[in-house]
Amino acid sequence: MEKVKEIIIHTHIPKTGGMTLRSIANKNYEKEKMLTNVFPSSLPQFKKDIVEKEDIEFVTGHHPFGLHMYTNKPCAYITMLRDPIDRVISMYFYNLRKENHPLHKKVKELTFEEFINDKQLARRTVNRQIQKIVGNLNPNENDLKKAKKILSKHYKVVGITEMFDESIFLMKKELGWRDISYERKNYTADRPTKAQFSDEIIEQIKKLNQLDIQLYNWARRKLQKRLDALDSGIKQELEGFLNRNSK
């Protein structure tokens, strides 16, 4: 009997390179076999679609881990994590410049310091990455442990935005993707770098995102170990891919 193909679920954490990753997925899955823009608010429609559309192969959206519970088919996950400080900086300037974004009106009235300390925006700026893995808007140390277990057990690849090419190369190998060429999507150009902010501002972001920082560092170490363990032939293939993308 033919093995049932896994449904790949992409946990899209905002401002981690997810739209670029989705553009790569578009090259590797037929449009009719993809479910995109899955949000918590669209969960009822997702439950309906995942049952009625029998040939779904790829799912993506800003929905926390757990979508596999709504289907009897085998599922596996992928995601990207990003340096939490850079993610928060990118989010502010993206929302500031994108006039049709729901947060634009609010964000344009805030300085960056006000943005990172705004209580109403905390669920978007404070430990957002762990939130999306464990589904808790106010994560704690136990959720950090839970997130590591979930990522280790259910995710075929936990990519790192700062190692994007290495990450998608592993996804190609794990998922059988044919084409991983890409152009960057939703890139916030001309935004300040971390070095352009005061030490006090950076320390405040770190203070608010301690759990995300720990999760990110853990995931980055694991990714590097995985890359180090590749056999020589695969490493040469990766090196060629990195060289082509650096030109």
Short mmCIF file of C-alpha atoms in Angstrom, two decimals:
data_model
loop_
_atom_site.label_atom_id
_atom_site.label_comp_id
_atom_site.label_asym_id
_atom_site.label_seq_id
_atom_site.Cartn_x
_atom_site.Cartn_y
_atom_site.Cartn_z
CA MET A 1 0.00 0.00 0.00
CA GLU A 2 1.32 3.44 -0.93
CA LYS A 3 2.53 5.49 2.01
CA VAL A 4 0.30 8.47 2.82
CA LYS A 5 2.15 11.71 2.15
CA GLU A 6 2.71 13.94 5.16
CA ILE A 7 1.03 17.31 5.33
CA ILE A 8 3.72 19.92 5.96
CA ILE A 9 2.56 22.66 8.32
CA HIS A 10 4.53 25.90 8.39
CA THR A 11 4.17 27.79 11.66
CA HIS A 12 4.63 31.31 10.31
CA ILE A 13 5.95 33.56 13.06
CA PRO A 14 5.67 37.22 11.96
CA LYS A 15 8.85 38.89 10.68
CA THR A 16 10.98 35.75 10.49
CA GLY A 17 11.19 35.41 6.70
CA GLY A 18 7.95 33.47 6.45
CA MET A 19 6.67 35.13 3.28
CA THR A 20 9.91 34.31 1.50
CA LEU A 21 9.61 30.73 2.73
CA ARG A 22 6.03 30.62 1.51
CA SER A 23 7.16 31.82 -1.94
CA ILE A 24 9.55 28.86 -2.04
CA ALA A 25 6.75 26.49 -1.03
CA ASN A 26 4.66 27.90 -3.89
CA LYS A 27 7.27 26.51 -6.29
CA ASN A 28 7.10 23.05 -4.78
CA TYR A 29 3.38 22.46 -4.23
CA GLU A 30 0.41 22.82 -6.52
CA LYS A 31 -1.78 25.76 -5.54
CA GLU A 32 -4.81 23.49 -5.10
CA LYS A 33 -2.87 21.41 -2.57
CA MET A 34 -2.02 24.34 -0.31
CA LEU A 35 -3.93 26.04 2.50
CA THR A 36 -2.56 29.51 3.18
CA ASN A 37 -3.31 32.38 5.54
CA VAL A 38 -4.47 30.12 8.36
CA PHE A 39 -5.10 32.36 11.36
CA PRO A 40 -6.70 31.56 14.72
CA SER A 41 -9.75 33.50 13.50
CA SER A 42 -10.03 31.26 10.42
CA LEU A 43 -9.75 27.98 12.34
CA PRO A 44 -13.39 26.93 11.64
CA GLN A 45 -12.76 27.25 7.89
CA PHE A 46 -9.47 25.36 8.22
CA LYS A 47 -11.19 22.47 10.03
CA LYS A 48 -13.67 22.28 7.17
CA ASP A 49 -11.05 22.53 4.42
CA ILE A 50 -8.66 19.97 5.89
CA VAL A 51 -11.46 17.40 5.93
CA GLU A 52 -13.05 18.18 2.58
CA LYS A 53 -9.86 18.70 0.57
CA GLU A 54 -8.27 15.29 0.62
CA ASP A 55 -5.07 16.15 -1.25
CA ILE A 56 -3.72 19.01 0.90
CA GLU A 57 0.08 18.84 1.15
CA PHE A 58 1.12 22.20 2.62
CA VAL A 59 -0.41 24.52 5.22
CA THR A 60 0.89 27.92 6.30
CA GLY A 61 -0.29 30.80 8.46
CA HIS A 62 0.09 32.70 11.72
CA HIS A 63 -1.53 29.91 13.70
CA PRO A 64 0.13 28.38 16.76
CA PHE A 65 1.36 24.80 16.75
CA GLY A 66 -1.45 22.24 16.90
CA LEU A 67 -3.16 22.19 13.51
CA HIS A 68 -2.30 18.50 13.10
CA MET A 69 -4.99 17.70 15.68
CA TYR A 70 -7.71 18.45 13.12
CA THR A 71 -6.78 15.73 10.64
CA ASN A 72 -6.11 12.01 10.78
CA LYS A 73 -3.42 12.32 8.13
CA PRO A 74 0.26 12.32 9.13
CA CYS A 75 1.68 15.81 9.60
CA ALA A 76 5.07 17.37 10.17
CA TYR A 77 6.00 20.96 10.93
CA ILE A 78 8.58 23.52 9.87
CA THR A 79 9.23 27.04 11.14
CA MET A 80 11.78 29.84 11.24
CA LEU A 81 13.03 31.58 14.38
CA ARG A 82 14.76 34.96 14.33
CA ASP A 83 17.04 36.93 16.62
CA PRO A 84 14.34 38.38 18.92
CA ILE A 85 15.89 41.85 19.00
CA ASP A 86 16.03 42.08 15.21
CA ARG A 87 12.51 40.69 14.95
CA VAL A 88 11.07 43.43 17.17
CA ILE A 89 12.99 46.15 15.33
CA SER A 90 11.83 44.80 11.97
CA MET A 91 8.24 44.60 13.13
CA TYR A 92 8.14 48.24 14.21
CA PHE A 93 9.51 49.62 10.95
CA TYR A 94 7.44 47.24 8.83
CA ASN A 95 4.22 48.33 10.54
CA LEU A 96 5.33 51.96 10.41
CA ARG A 97 5.83 51.93 6.65
CA LYS A 98 3.05 49.59 5.56
CA GLU A 99 0.04 51.89 5.53
CA ASN A 100 -2.51 49.12 4.98
CA HIS A 101 -1.30 47.11 7.99
CA PRO A 102 -3.86 46.93 10.85
CA LEU A 103 -1.28 48.29 13.29
CA HIS A 104 -0.06 51.17 11.14
CA LYS A 105 -2.27 53.88 12.63
CA LYS A 106 -1.26 52.99 16.17
CA VAL A 107 2.42 52.42 15.48
CA LYS A 108 2.93 55.67 13.56
CA GLU A 109 1.98 57.55 16.74
CA LEU A 110 4.64 55.75 18.81
CA THR A 111 8.37 56.15 19.13
CA PHE A 112 10.28 52.89 19.03
CA GLU A 113 10.76 53.00 22.80
CA GLU A 114 7.03 53.53 23.31
CA PHE A 115 6.34 50.67 20.89
CA ILE A 116 8.40 48.10 22.78
CA ASN A 117 6.88 49.13 26.11
CA ASP A 118 3.26 49.40 24.97
CA LYS A 119 1.13 46.98 27.03
CA GLN A 120 -1.49 46.62 24.30
CA LEU A 121 1.16 45.47 21.84
CA ALA A 122 2.92 43.12 24.26
CA ARG A 123 1.51 39.96 22.72
CA ARG A 124 3.16 40.99 19.44
CA THR A 125 6.47 42.19 20.86
CA VAL A 126 7.15 40.13 24.00
CA ASN A 127 8.27 36.50 23.54
CA ARG A 128 6.17 36.27 20.38
CA GLN A 129 8.04 33.26 19.05
CA ILE A 130 7.38 31.05 22.06
CA GLN A 131 3.76 32.23 22.00
CA LYS A 132 3.34 30.74 18.52
CA ILE A 133 4.88 27.42 19.51
CA VAL A 134 3.04 26.80 22.79
CA GLY A 135 -0.11 28.84 22.16
CA ASN A 136 0.19 30.85 25.37
CA LEU A 137 0.11 34.66 25.13
CA ASN A 138 1.90 35.00 28.47
CA PRO A 139 4.62 32.33 28.35
CA ASN A 140 6.78 31.39 31.33
CA GLU A 141 9.83 29.19 32.03
CA ASN A 142 7.70 26.04 31.80
CA ASP A 143 6.56 27.14 28.35
CA LEU A 144 10.20 27.44 27.30
CA LYS A 145 10.71 23.79 28.20
CA LYS A 146 7.47 22.89 26.45
CA ALA A 147 8.50 24.78 23.31
CA LYS A 148 11.80 22.91 23.11
CA LYS A 149 9.98 19.57 23.43
CA ILE A 150 7.46 20.51 20.75
CA LEU A 151 10.15 21.68 18.33
CA SER A 152 12.26 18.58 18.94
CA LYS A 153 9.36 16.14 18.51
CA HIS A 154 7.17 17.64 15.79
CA TYR A 155 9.33 19.90 13.61
CA LYS A 156 11.36 18.43 10.75
CA VAL A 157 13.31 21.66 10.40
CA VAL A 158 13.53 24.60 12.79
CA GLY A 159 15.20 27.19 10.62
CA ILE A 160 16.99 30.36 11.64
CA THR A 161 16.33 33.59 9.74
CA GLU A 162 19.98 34.64 10.05
CA MET A 163 20.88 31.28 8.47
CA PHE A 164 18.08 31.35 5.92
CA ASP A 165 19.91 29.63 3.07
CA GLU A 166 21.17 26.82 5.29
CA SER A 167 17.66 26.40 6.68
CA ILE A 168 15.88 26.12 3.35
CA PHE A 169 18.61 23.78 2.09
CA LEU A 170 17.77 21.41 4.95
CA MET A 171 14.08 21.76 4.15
CA LYS A 172 14.83 20.79 0.57
CA LYS A 173 16.60 17.66 1.76
CA GLU A 174 13.98 16.75 4.37
CA LEU A 175 10.88 17.51 2.33
CA GLY A 176 12.05 16.67 -1.17
CA TRP A 177 11.68 20.20 -2.49
CA ARG A 178 12.96 20.68 -6.04
CA ASP A 179 13.37 24.45 -6.28
CA ILE A 180 14.57 26.65 -3.40
CA SER A 181 15.54 29.72 -5.41
CA TYR A 182 13.94 32.88 -4.04
CA GLU A 183 13.63 36.63 -3.88
CA ARG A 184 13.14 38.21 -0.46
CA LYS A 185 9.53 39.07 0.37
CA ASN A 186 8.18 41.62 2.89
CA TYR A 187 11.73 42.77 3.50
CA THR A 188 11.93 45.95 5.57
CA ALA A 189 14.62 47.85 3.69
CA ASP A 190 16.56 50.80 5.08
CA ARG A 191 15.61 50.17 8.68
CA PRO A 192 18.10 50.88 11.47
CA THR A 193 20.30 48.04 12.69
CA LYS A 194 20.70 46.98 16.30
CA ALA A 195 23.91 48.97 16.50
CA GLN A 196 22.01 52.20 15.84
CA PHE A 197 19.91 51.89 18.99
CA SER A 198 21.03 52.86 22.47
CA ASP A 199 22.25 50.20 24.86
CA GLU A 200 19.28 51.00 27.09
CA ILE A 201 16.78 50.26 24.32
CA ILE A 202 18.48 46.99 23.38
CA GLU A 203 18.62 45.92 27.02
CA GLN A 204 14.91 46.61 27.40
CA ILE A 205 14.09 44.40 24.41
CA LYS A 206 16.31 41.68 25.87
CA LYS A 207 14.63 41.99 29.26
CA LEU A 208 11.18 41.62 27.71
CA ASN A 209 12.18 38.74 25.43
CA GLN A 210 14.34 36.54 27.66
CA LEU A 211 12.39 33.39 26.83
CA ASP A 212 12.54 34.00 23.09
CA ILE A 213 16.27 34.69 23.32
CA GLN A 214 16.86 31.41 25.12
CA LEU A 215 14.73 29.50 22.61
CA TYR A 216 16.46 31.16 19.66
CA ASN A 217 19.96 30.42 20.98
CA TRP A 218 18.99 26.80 21.66
CA ALA A 219 17.51 26.36 18.17
CA ARG A 220 20.50 28.00 16.49
CA ARG A 221 22.92 25.65 18.27
CA LYS A 222 20.83 22.66 17.22
CA LEU A 223 20.74 23.83 13.61
CA GLN A 224 24.50 24.30 13.55
CA LYS A 225 25.05 20.81 14.98
CA ARG A 226 22.80 19.41 12.30
CA LEU A 227 24.76 21.18 9.59
CA ASP A 228 28.06 20.03 11.06
CA ALA A 229 26.82 16.43 10.93
CA LEU A 230 26.05 16.46 7.19
CA ASP A 231 28.18 14.11 5.12
CA SER A 232 30.88 15.61 2.93
CA GLY A 233 28.92 15.34 -0.31
CA ILE A 234 25.89 17.15 1.11
CA LYS A 235 28.18 19.79 2.63
CA GLN A 236 29.69 20.45 -0.79
CA GLU A 237 26.20 20.81 -2.26
CA LEU A 238 25.29 23.27 0.50
CA GLU A 239 28.49 25.23 -0.06
CA GLY A 240 27.66 25.55 -3.74
CA PHE A 241 24.17 26.81 -2.91
CA LEU A 242 25.54 29.36 -0.45
CA ASN A 243 28.13 30.56 -2.96
CA ARG A 244 25.53 31.03 -5.70
CA ASN A 245 23.28 33.03 -3.39
CA SER A 246 26.12 35.27 -2.22
CA LYS A 247 26.78 36.59 -5.73
#
